[in-house]
C-alpha cells in the first residue's frame, strides 16, 4: 500500500477524445506503477491472440499504461487545467482513508475498476473509503447516490455506506490517503494473492443467499 499525506482528490472527467479519464488522486511522481490506474496497450482481439499463443499468459506480452491523463502534481494542479481556488478547504477530511478508486455507473466498469482496492479497508482503523465519481465532460454533480446494486455489493464486502466519501464536485483534501494495490486489473486479471480474499467473498455470498436458495424448487437435472 502507498500512503499520501494531504492528498488532493479531484472529480473524474471522462475525456472521450483521448479515450482517457482525467482527475482522481494527485499521484506523486515516485508512486510505483502497481498502485496507479492502469490499462493495457492492446485491444481485446489482440488479447485473445496472445492468450492463445502463450497458453493463457499475457504477462510477457503487454505493456501497462496510465489510464489517467493527469498523473502527477504538476499536471493536476497546473494553471492549464486546474485552478487552486477549486480546492475546497471546507472539504478537508482528517484521519486515514482508503482510496477505493473511480466509480462509473456502468455495471461492468464498477466490477472491474471500483471494488478491487476494497480488500484493504479495515473499519477498526480506517475512517472511510474514497470514491471519485466519473462524469461526462463539462458536467458537475453537487451530490451523488450509488445505484442500489452497488450498495448491495458494498454490503457483501462488509462496507457501510456511511463510510463512503464521494468526490463529485470540488477537489477534496485527505490528511492521510492510502492507495492499495488493486487485486485485479483489466486484461491482467486477478493476482495470485487476491484469490483468498475472493474465496472469502464467495462464502459470504453463499451465506447471504441461503434463504433464496431454500425457496427455490429442487432441480431434477
PDB file of C-alpha atoms in Angstrom:
ATOM      1  CA  UNK A   1       0.000   0.000   0.000  1.00  0.00           C
ATOM      2  CA  UNK A   2       1.128   3.553  -0.763  1.00  0.00           C
ATOM      3  CA  UNK A   3       0.333   6.392   1.648  1.00  0.00           C
ATOM      4  CA  UNK A   4      -0.079  10.039   0.604  1.00  0.00           C
ATOM      5  CA  UNK A   5      -0.148  12.819   3.210  1.00  0.00           C
ATOM      6  CA  UNK A   6      -2.534  15.723   2.496  1.00  0.00           C
ATOM      7  CA  UNK A   7      -3.704  14.016  -0.673  1.00  0.00           C
ATOM      8  CA  UNK A   8      -5.705  16.013  -3.207  1.00  0.00           C
ATOM      9  CA  UNK A   9      -8.542  14.131  -4.895  1.00  0.00           C
ATOM     10  CA  UNK A  10     -10.432  15.535  -7.877  1.00  0.00           C
ATOM     11  CA  UNK A  11     -13.683  14.587  -9.588  1.00  0.00           C
ATOM     12  CA  UNK A  12     -13.105  12.485 -12.698  1.00  0.00           C
ATOM     13  CA  UNK A  13     -13.885  13.824 -16.147  1.00  0.00           C
ATOM     14  CA  UNK A  14     -14.135  11.327 -18.997  1.00  0.00           C
ATOM     15  CA  UNK A  15     -12.090  12.629 -21.934  1.00  0.00           C
ATOM     16  CA  UNK A  16     -13.615  10.613 -24.740  1.00  0.00           C
ATOM     17  CA  UNK A  17     -11.488  12.212 -27.436  1.00  0.00           C
ATOM     18  CA  UNK A  18      -8.371  10.834 -25.719  1.00  0.00           C
ATOM     19  CA  UNK A  19     -10.036   7.624 -24.526  1.00  0.00           C
ATOM     20  CA  UNK A  20      -8.736   8.510 -21.064  1.00  0.00           C
ATOM     21  CA  UNK A  21     -10.004   9.947 -17.811  1.00  0.00           C
ATOM     22  CA  UNK A  22      -8.650  12.995 -16.011  1.00  0.00           C
ATOM     23  CA  UNK A  23      -8.771  13.748 -12.319  1.00  0.00           C
ATOM     24  CA  UNK A  24      -8.778  11.348  -9.423  1.00  0.00           C
ATOM     25  CA  UNK A  25      -5.957  11.268  -6.889  1.00  0.00           C
ATOM     26  CA  UNK A  26      -2.984  13.560  -7.452  1.00  0.00           C
ATOM     27  CA  UNK A  27      -0.360  10.836  -7.723  1.00  0.00           C
ATOM     28  CA  UNK A  28       3.227  11.798  -6.816  1.00  0.00           C
ATOM     29  CA  UNK A  29       5.906  11.048  -9.385  1.00  0.00           C
ATOM     30  CA  UNK A  30       7.585   8.455  -7.162  1.00  0.00           C
ATOM     31  CA  UNK A  31       4.447   6.350  -6.834  1.00  0.00           C
ATOM     32  CA  UNK A  32       5.086   2.777  -8.084  1.00  0.00           C
ATOM     33  CA  UNK A  33       3.035   1.816 -11.108  1.00  0.00           C
ATOM     34  CA  UNK A  34       1.246  -1.077  -9.387  1.00  0.00           C
ATOM     35  CA  UNK A  35      -0.763   1.445  -7.344  1.00  0.00           C
ATOM     36  CA  UNK A  36      -1.821   3.572 -10.317  1.00  0.00           C
ATOM     37  CA  UNK A  37      -4.837   3.231 -12.596  1.00  0.00           C
ATOM     38  CA  UNK A  38      -3.568   1.145 -15.490  1.00  0.00           C
ATOM     39  CA  UNK A  39      -4.858  -0.411 -18.668  1.00  0.00           C
ATOM     40  CA  UNK A  40      -3.051  -2.495 -21.235  1.00  0.00           C
ATOM     41  CA  UNK A  41      -1.824  -1.214 -24.595  1.00  0.00           C
ATOM     42  CA  UNK A  42      -3.616  -3.957 -26.523  1.00  0.00           C
ATOM     43  CA  UNK A  43      -7.240  -4.402 -27.537  1.00  0.00           C
ATOM     44  CA  UNK A  44      -9.469  -7.374 -26.792  1.00  0.00           C
ATOM     45  CA  UNK A  45      -8.839  -9.075 -30.157  1.00  0.00           C
ATOM     46  CA  UNK A  46      -5.071  -8.898 -29.603  1.00  0.00           C
ATOM     47  CA  UNK A  47      -5.579 -10.204 -26.076  1.00  0.00           C
ATOM     48  CA  UNK A  48      -7.322 -13.337 -27.377  1.00  0.00           C
ATOM     49  CA  UNK A  49      -4.480 -13.974 -29.824  1.00  0.00           C
ATOM     50  CA  UNK A  50      -1.801 -13.540 -27.159  1.00  0.00           C
ATOM     51  CA  UNK A  51      -3.638 -15.789 -24.719  1.00  0.00           C
ATOM     52  CA  UNK A  52      -3.990 -18.495 -27.362  1.00  0.00           C
ATOM     53  CA  UNK A  53      -0.331 -18.275 -28.383  1.00  0.00           C
ATOM     54  CA  UNK A  54       1.012 -18.195 -24.826  1.00  0.00           C
ATOM     55  CA  UNK A  55      -1.242 -20.740 -23.177  1.00  0.00           C
ATOM     56  CA  UNK A  56      -3.352 -18.141 -21.402  1.00  0.00           C
ATOM     57  CA  UNK A  57      -0.469 -15.969 -20.158  1.00  0.00           C
ATOM     58  CA  UNK A  58      -0.262 -12.280 -21.026  1.00  0.00           C
ATOM     59  CA  UNK A  59       2.405 -11.094 -18.620  1.00  0.00           C
ATOM     60  CA  UNK A  60       5.252 -11.152 -21.143  1.00  0.00           C
ATOM     61  CA  UNK A  61       3.300  -9.571 -23.983  1.00  0.00           C
ATOM     62  CA  UNK A  62       1.559  -6.437 -22.759  1.00  0.00           C
ATOM     63  CA  UNK A  63       2.650  -3.022 -21.582  1.00  0.00           C
ATOM     64  CA  UNK A  64       0.556  -1.229 -18.987  1.00  0.00           C
ATOM     65  CA  UNK A  65      -0.075   2.474 -19.407  1.00  0.00           C
ATOM     66  CA  UNK A  66      -1.541   5.065 -17.048  1.00  0.00           C
ATOM     67  CA  UNK A  67      -5.247   5.358 -17.709  1.00  0.00           C
ATOM     68  CA  UNK A  68      -5.418   8.914 -16.416  1.00  0.00           C
ATOM     69  CA  UNK A  69      -4.146  11.927 -18.327  1.00  0.00           C
ATOM     70  CA  UNK A  70      -3.165  13.684 -15.102  1.00  0.00           C
ATOM     71  CA  UNK A  71      -0.877  11.547 -13.010  1.00  0.00           C
ATOM     72  CA  UNK A  72       1.289  13.913 -11.018  1.00  0.00           C
ATOM     73  CA  UNK A  73       1.071  17.125  -9.047  1.00  0.00           C
ATOM     74  CA  UNK A  74       2.446  19.329 -11.830  1.00  0.00           C
ATOM     75  CA  UNK A  75      -0.216  18.237 -14.301  1.00  0.00           C
ATOM     76  CA  UNK A  76      -3.092  18.064 -11.863  1.00  0.00           C
ATOM     77  CA  UNK A  77      -2.540  21.498 -10.340  1.00  0.00           C
ATOM     78  CA  UNK A  78      -1.107  23.353 -13.326  1.00  0.00           C
ATOM     79  CA  UNK A  79      -2.761  26.570 -14.471  1.00  0.00           C
ATOM     80  CA  UNK A  80      -3.583  24.977 -17.826  1.00  0.00           C
ATOM     81  CA  UNK A  81      -6.133  22.552 -16.427  1.00  0.00           C
ATOM     82  CA  UNK A  82      -6.831  23.284 -12.778  1.00  0.00           C
ATOM     83  CA  UNK A  83      -7.326  26.321 -10.587  1.00  0.00           C
ATOM     84  CA  UNK A  84      -6.178  26.210  -6.994  1.00  0.00           C
ATOM     85  CA  UNK A  85      -9.316  28.051  -5.890  1.00  0.00           C
ATOM     86  CA  UNK A  86     -11.277  24.913  -6.775  1.00  0.00           C
ATOM     87  CA  UNK A  87      -9.757  23.178  -3.763  1.00  0.00           C
ATOM     88  CA  UNK A  88     -12.462  23.489  -1.139  1.00  0.00           C
ATOM     89  CA  UNK A  89     -10.751  23.851   2.243  1.00  0.00           C
ATOM     90  CA  UNK A  90     -14.059  23.026   3.917  1.00  0.00           C
ATOM     91  CA  UNK A  91     -13.771  19.569   2.376  1.00  0.00           C
ATOM     92  CA  UNK A  92     -10.664  18.575   4.282  1.00  0.00           C
ATOM     93  CA  UNK A  93     -11.001  15.140   5.826  1.00  0.00           C
ATOM     94  CA  UNK A  94      -8.861  14.441   8.870  1.00  0.00           C
ATOM     95  CA  UNK A  95      -7.848  10.906   9.661  1.00  0.00           C
ATOM     96  CA  UNK A  96      -6.868   7.951   7.491  1.00  0.00           C
ATOM     97  CA  UNK A  97      -8.818   6.902   4.422  1.00  0.00           C
ATOM     98  CA  UNK A  98      -8.598   4.154   1.827  1.00  0.00           C
ATOM     99  CA  UNK A  99      -8.831   5.063  -1.855  1.00  0.00           C
ATOM    100  CA  UNK A 100     -11.485   2.839  -3.412  1.00  0.00           C
ATOM    101  CA  UNK A 101     -10.933   4.100  -6.941  1.00  0.00           C
ATOM    102  CA  UNK A 102     -13.080   5.671  -9.635  1.00  0.00           C
ATOM    103  CA  UNK A 103     -16.773   4.865  -9.732  1.00  0.00           C
ATOM    104  CA  UNK A 104     -18.519   4.640 -13.094  1.00  0.00           C
ATOM    105  CA  UNK A 105     -22.271   3.854 -13.006  1.00  0.00           C
ATOM    106  CA  UNK A 106     -21.807   1.213 -15.707  1.00  0.00           C
ATOM    107  CA  UNK A 107     -22.064  -2.224 -14.044  1.00  0.00           C
ATOM    108  CA  UNK A 108     -19.051  -3.678 -15.872  1.00  0.00           C
ATOM    109  CA  UNK A 109     -16.817  -0.693 -15.127  1.00  0.00           C
ATOM    110  CA  UNK A 110     -17.763  -0.830 -11.458  1.00  0.00           C
ATOM    111  CA  UNK A 111     -16.937  -4.537 -11.184  1.00  0.00           C
ATOM    112  CA  UNK A 112     -13.567  -4.165 -12.903  1.00  0.00           C
ATOM    113  CA  UNK A 113     -12.385  -0.800 -11.542  1.00  0.00           C
ATOM    114  CA  UNK A 114     -14.280   0.151  -8.376  1.00  0.00           C
ATOM    115  CA  UNK A 115     -14.074  -2.796  -5.977  1.00  0.00           C
ATOM    116  CA  UNK A 116     -10.609  -4.332  -6.231  1.00  0.00           C
ATOM    117  CA  UNK A 117      -8.913  -1.997  -3.745  1.00  0.00           C
ATOM    118  CA  UNK A 118     -11.557  -2.500  -1.068  1.00  0.00           C
ATOM    119  CA  UNK A 119      -9.798  -5.571   0.354  1.00  0.00           C
ATOM    120  CA  UNK A 120      -7.566  -3.172   2.322  1.00  0.00           C
ATOM    121  CA  UNK A 121     -10.356  -1.464   4.262  1.00  0.00           C
ATOM    122  CA  UNK A 122     -10.460  -2.161   7.994  1.00  0.00           C
ATOM    123  CA  UNK A 123     -13.338  -0.452   9.760  1.00  0.00           C
ATOM    124  CA  UNK A 124     -11.448  -0.535  13.072  1.00  0.00           C
ATOM    125  CA  UNK A 125      -8.533   1.586  11.823  1.00  0.00           C
ATOM    126  CA  UNK A 126      -9.723   3.478   8.722  1.00  0.00           C
ATOM    127  CA  UNK A 127     -12.098   6.434   8.779  1.00  0.00           C
ATOM    128  CA  UNK A 128     -13.636   5.801   5.380  1.00  0.00           C
ATOM    129  CA  UNK A 129     -13.300   4.893   1.713  1.00  0.00           C
ATOM    130  CA  UNK A 130     -12.923   7.494  -1.036  1.00  0.00           C
ATOM    131  CA  UNK A 131     -14.557   7.087  -4.441  1.00  0.00           C
ATOM    132  CA  UNK A 132     -14.125   9.557  -7.294  1.00  0.00           C
ATOM    133  CA  UNK A 133     -17.285   9.768  -9.390  1.00  0.00           C
ATOM    134  CA  UNK A 134     -16.803   9.595 -13.169  1.00  0.00           C
ATOM    135  CA  UNK A 135     -18.629  12.295 -15.092  1.00  0.00           C
ATOM    136  CA  UNK A 136     -19.067  13.224 -18.773  1.00  0.00           C
ATOM    137  CA  UNK A 137     -17.036  16.253 -19.987  1.00  0.00           C
ATOM    138  CA  UNK A 138     -18.126  19.710 -18.806  1.00  0.00           C
ATOM    139  CA  UNK A 139     -20.514  18.447 -16.152  1.00  0.00           C
ATOM    140  CA  UNK A 140     -20.505  18.597 -12.372  1.00  0.00           C
ATOM    141  CA  UNK A 141     -22.519  16.892  -9.670  1.00  0.00           C
ATOM    142  CA  UNK A 142     -23.367  18.574  -6.386  1.00  0.00           C
ATOM    143  CA  UNK A 143     -24.467  15.229  -4.927  1.00  0.00           C
ATOM    144  CA  UNK A 144     -24.431  11.619  -5.990  1.00  0.00           C
ATOM    145  CA  UNK A 145     -26.090   8.439  -4.787  1.00  0.00           C
ATOM    146  CA  UNK A 146     -24.804   4.967  -5.605  1.00  0.00           C
ATOM    147  CA  UNK A 147     -27.199   2.729  -7.553  1.00  0.00           C
ATOM    148  CA  UNK A 148     -28.847   0.052  -5.432  1.00  0.00           C
ATOM    149  CA  UNK A 149     -26.823  -2.786  -6.943  1.00  0.00           C
ATOM    150  CA  UNK A 150     -23.560  -1.142  -5.842  1.00  0.00           C
ATOM    151  CA  UNK A 151     -24.759  -0.613  -2.276  1.00  0.00           C
ATOM    152  CA  UNK A 152     -25.608  -4.324  -2.263  1.00  0.00           C
ATOM    153  CA  UNK A 153     -22.053  -5.098  -3.396  1.00  0.00           C
ATOM    154  CA  UNK A 154     -20.695  -2.957  -0.562  1.00  0.00           C
ATOM    155  CA  UNK A 155     -22.925  -4.845   1.866  1.00  0.00           C
ATOM    156  CA  UNK A 156     -21.486  -8.153   0.681  1.00  0.00           C
ATOM    157  CA  UNK A 157     -17.961  -6.828   1.169  1.00  0.00           C
ATOM    158  CA  UNK A 158     -18.938  -5.564   4.610  1.00  0.00           C
ATOM    159  CA  UNK A 159     -18.565  -1.828   3.998  1.00  0.00           C
ATOM    160  CA  UNK A 160     -21.191   0.532   5.496  1.00  0.00           C
ATOM    161  CA  UNK A 161     -22.470   3.133   3.063  1.00  0.00           C
ATOM    162  CA  UNK A 162     -21.887   5.775   5.749  1.00  0.00           C
ATOM    163  CA  UNK A 163     -18.136   5.123   5.471  1.00  0.00           C
ATOM    164  CA  UNK A 164     -18.047   6.091   1.770  1.00  0.00           C
ATOM    165  CA  UNK A 165     -16.834   9.562   0.754  1.00  0.00           C
ATOM    166  CA  UNK A 166     -17.864  10.522  -2.790  1.00  0.00           C
ATOM    167  CA  UNK A 167     -15.822  13.186  -4.592  1.00  0.00           C
ATOM    168  CA  UNK A 168     -18.295  14.753  -7.007  1.00  0.00           C
ATOM    169  CA  UNK A 169     -17.572  18.433  -7.493  1.00  0.00           C
ATOM    170  CA  UNK A 170     -14.733  20.418  -5.899  1.00  0.00           C
ATOM    171  CA  UNK A 171     -11.361  18.964  -5.028  1.00  0.00           C
ATOM    172  CA  UNK A 172     -11.049  17.418  -1.585  1.00  0.00           C
ATOM    173  CA  UNK A 173      -8.058  17.025   0.726  1.00  0.00           C
ATOM    174  CA  UNK A 174      -7.447  13.930   2.847  1.00  0.00           C
ATOM    175  CA  UNK A 175      -4.985  14.079   5.721  1.00  0.00           C
ATOM    176  CA  UNK A 176      -3.833  10.520   5.071  1.00  0.00           C
ATOM    177  CA  UNK A 177      -4.898   8.598   1.979  1.00  0.00           C
ATOM    178  CA  UNK A 178      -3.802   5.002   1.482  1.00  0.00           C
ATOM    179  CA  UNK A 179      -3.694   3.698  -2.097  1.00  0.00           C
ATOM    180  CA  UNK A 180      -3.958  -0.108  -2.070  1.00  0.00           C
ATOM    181  CA  UNK A 181      -2.712  -2.263  -4.902  1.00  0.00           C
ATOM    182  CA  UNK A 182      -5.775  -3.437  -6.859  1.00  0.00           C
ATOM    183  CA  UNK A 183      -6.290  -7.177  -6.602  1.00  0.00           C
ATOM    184  CA  UNK A 184      -7.379  -7.279 -10.226  1.00  0.00           C
ATOM    185  CA  UNK A 185      -6.646  -5.089 -13.251  1.00  0.00           C
ATOM    186  CA  UNK A 186      -8.168  -5.009 -16.709  1.00  0.00           C
ATOM    187  CA  UNK A 187      -6.645  -7.657 -19.002  1.00  0.00           C
ATOM    188  CA  UNK A 188      -4.150  -8.731 -16.335  1.00  0.00           C
ATOM    189  CA  UNK A 189      -6.926 -10.311 -14.296  1.00  0.00           C
ATOM    190  CA  UNK A 190      -6.725 -11.418 -10.683  1.00  0.00           C
ATOM    191  CA  UNK A 191      -3.409 -11.519  -8.878  1.00  0.00           C
ATOM    192  CA  UNK A 192      -2.449 -14.681  -7.029  1.00  0.00           C
ATOM    193  CA  UNK A 193      -2.511 -13.112  -3.580  1.00  0.00           C
ATOM    194  CA  UNK A 194      -6.088 -11.887  -4.248  1.00  0.00           C
ATOM    195  CA  UNK A 195      -7.686 -15.325  -4.650  1.00  0.00           C
ATOM    196  CA  UNK A 196      -8.011 -15.984  -0.905  1.00  0.00           C
ATOM    197  CA  UNK A 197      -9.926 -12.709  -0.482  1.00  0.00           C
ATOM    198  CA  UNK A 198     -12.279 -13.614  -3.347  1.00  0.00           C
ATOM    199  CA  UNK A 199     -12.897 -17.013  -1.796  1.00  0.00           C
ATOM    200  CA  UNK A 200     -13.985 -15.338   1.453  1.00  0.00           C
ATOM    201  CA  UNK A 201     -16.406 -13.163  -0.518  1.00  0.00           C
ATOM    202  CA  UNK A 202     -17.762 -16.226  -2.271  1.00  0.00           C
ATOM    203  CA  UNK A 203     -18.513 -17.844   1.087  1.00  0.00           C
ATOM    204  CA  UNK A 204     -20.241 -14.655   2.259  1.00  0.00           C
ATOM    205  CA  UNK A 205     -22.388 -14.531  -0.894  1.00  0.00           C
ATOM    206  CA  UNK A 206     -23.319 -18.163  -0.290  1.00  0.00           C
ATOM    207  CA  UNK A 207     -24.404 -17.342   3.265  1.00  0.00           C
ATOM    208  CA  UNK A 208     -26.383 -14.240   2.277  1.00  0.00           C
ATOM    209  CA  UNK A 209     -28.287 -16.108  -0.438  1.00  0.00           C
ATOM    210  CA  UNK A 210     -29.022 -19.189   1.651  1.00  0.00           C
ATOM    211  CA  UNK A 211     -32.690 -18.294   2.189  1.00  0.00           C
ATOM    212  CA  UNK A 212     -33.149 -17.541  -1.509  1.00  0.00           C
ATOM    213  CA  UNK A 213     -31.887 -20.980  -2.422  1.00  0.00           C
ATOM    214  CA  UNK A 214     -34.172 -22.631   0.140  1.00  0.00           C
ATOM    215  CA  UNK A 215     -37.215 -21.097  -1.536  1.00  0.00           C
ATOM    216  CA  UNK A 216     -36.288 -22.449  -4.970  1.00  0.00           C
ATOM    217  CA  UNK A 217     -37.751 -25.749  -6.205  1.00  0.00           C
ATOM    218  CA  UNK A 218     -35.303 -28.637  -6.344  1.00  0.00           C
ATOM    219  CA  UNK A 219     -33.799 -29.282  -9.751  1.00  0.00           C
ATOM    220  CA  UNK A 220     -34.341 -32.694 -11.295  1.00  0.00           C
ATOM    221  CA  UNK A 221     -31.325 -32.415 -13.615  1.00  0.00           C
TER     222      UNK A 221
END
